[in-house]
Short mmCIF file of C-alpha atoms in Angstrom, two decimals:
data_model
loop_
_atom_site.label_atom_id
_atom_site.label_comp_id
_atom_site.label_asym_id
_atom_site.label_seq_id
_atom_site.Cartn_x
_atom_site.Cartn_y
_atom_site.Cartn_z
CA MET A 33 119.37 94.08 167.83
CA ILE A 34 120.94 95.92 165.06
CA GLY A 35 123.38 98.59 166.24
CA PRO A 36 124.37 102.11 164.53
CA PRO A 37 126.46 101.99 161.73
CA ALA A 38 130.33 101.58 162.19
CA SER A 39 130.61 105.43 161.16
CA SER A 40 127.96 107.34 162.68
CA LYS A 41 129.20 110.71 161.65
CA LYS A 42 127.09 112.52 159.11
CA MET A 43 128.58 113.20 155.61
CA PRO A 44 129.22 116.85 155.05
CA ARG A 45 126.80 118.51 152.63
CA SER A 46 128.25 120.64 149.92
CA GLN A 47 127.94 124.27 149.92
CA PRO A 48 125.11 125.73 147.50
CA PRO A 49 126.36 127.72 144.40
CA GLN A 50 126.94 131.25 145.01
CA VAL A 51 124.18 133.68 144.11
CA GLY A 52 124.65 134.68 140.38
CA ARG A 53 126.73 131.60 139.52
CA SER A 54 125.68 128.68 137.78
CA GLY A 55 126.03 125.03 139.49
CA ASN A 56 126.99 123.64 136.24
CA PRO A 57 129.32 126.37 134.61
CA ARG A 58 130.30 124.39 131.65
CA GLY A 59 126.76 123.50 130.68
CA ARG A 60 125.78 120.13 128.93
CA PRO A 61 128.45 118.59 126.75
CA GLU A 62 127.85 118.96 123.06
CA ARG A 63 126.48 115.71 121.19
CA ILE A 64 128.89 113.99 118.87
CA ALA A 65 127.96 113.35 115.16
CA GLU A 66 126.98 109.66 115.98
CA GLU A 67 124.57 110.93 118.57
CA VAL A 68 122.98 113.38 116.52
CA GLU A 69 122.62 110.76 113.55
CA LEU A 70 121.25 108.14 115.93
CA ILE A 71 118.49 110.63 117.48
CA GLU A 72 117.44 111.76 113.79
CA ALA A 73 117.11 108.07 112.77
CA CYS A 74 114.95 107.41 115.63
CA ARG A 75 112.85 110.18 115.09
CA GLU A 76 112.23 109.04 111.29
CA LYS A 77 111.17 105.59 112.52
CA THR A 78 108.82 106.87 115.34
CA PRO A 79 105.79 107.09 113.23
CA GLU A 80 106.13 103.76 111.70
CA ALA A 81 106.84 101.94 114.92
CA LEU A 82 103.73 103.65 116.67
CA GLU A 83 101.54 102.45 113.83
CA GLY A 84 102.90 98.89 114.27
CA ILE A 85 102.17 99.14 117.85
CA GLU A 86 98.68 100.29 117.16
CA THR A 87 98.24 97.61 114.80
CA LEU A 88 99.02 94.94 117.51
CA MET A 89 96.68 96.64 119.75
CA HIS A 90 93.87 96.17 117.32
CA GLU A 91 94.45 93.07 115.29
CA SER A 92 96.51 90.64 117.55
CA THR A 93 94.60 87.36 118.52
CA GLN A 94 96.41 87.35 121.88
CA GLU A 95 94.85 89.42 124.58
CA ARG A 96 98.31 89.73 126.77
CA VAL A 97 99.75 91.37 123.34
CA ARG A 98 96.73 93.82 122.93
CA LEU A 99 96.98 94.99 126.55
CA ALA A 100 100.64 95.37 126.52
CA ALA A 101 100.37 97.48 123.29
CA ALA A 102 97.57 99.65 124.75
CA GLN A 103 99.63 100.03 127.92
CA PHE A 104 102.58 101.18 125.84
CA LEU A 105 100.55 103.77 123.93
CA VAL A 106 98.85 105.17 127.19
CA GLU A 107 102.20 105.37 129.12
CA ARG A 108 104.11 106.91 126.45
CA GLY A 109 101.39 108.68 124.51
#
């Protein structure tokens, strides 16, 4: 028989933020230049990558590859 945990006391809950005050007063941190460049590079390559996946879905001789490509497009469509 398994007994109660060593410390059965509940963890105290934190207080909700006061009305009119943000729970995240500093906001989201700004992105550094490398992050911005990486995001832009990914956006530029996205259409080409999607075309490649679509080609695999239509032209692959392996059923597993066609299914995986179709599933990728459906899930992230």
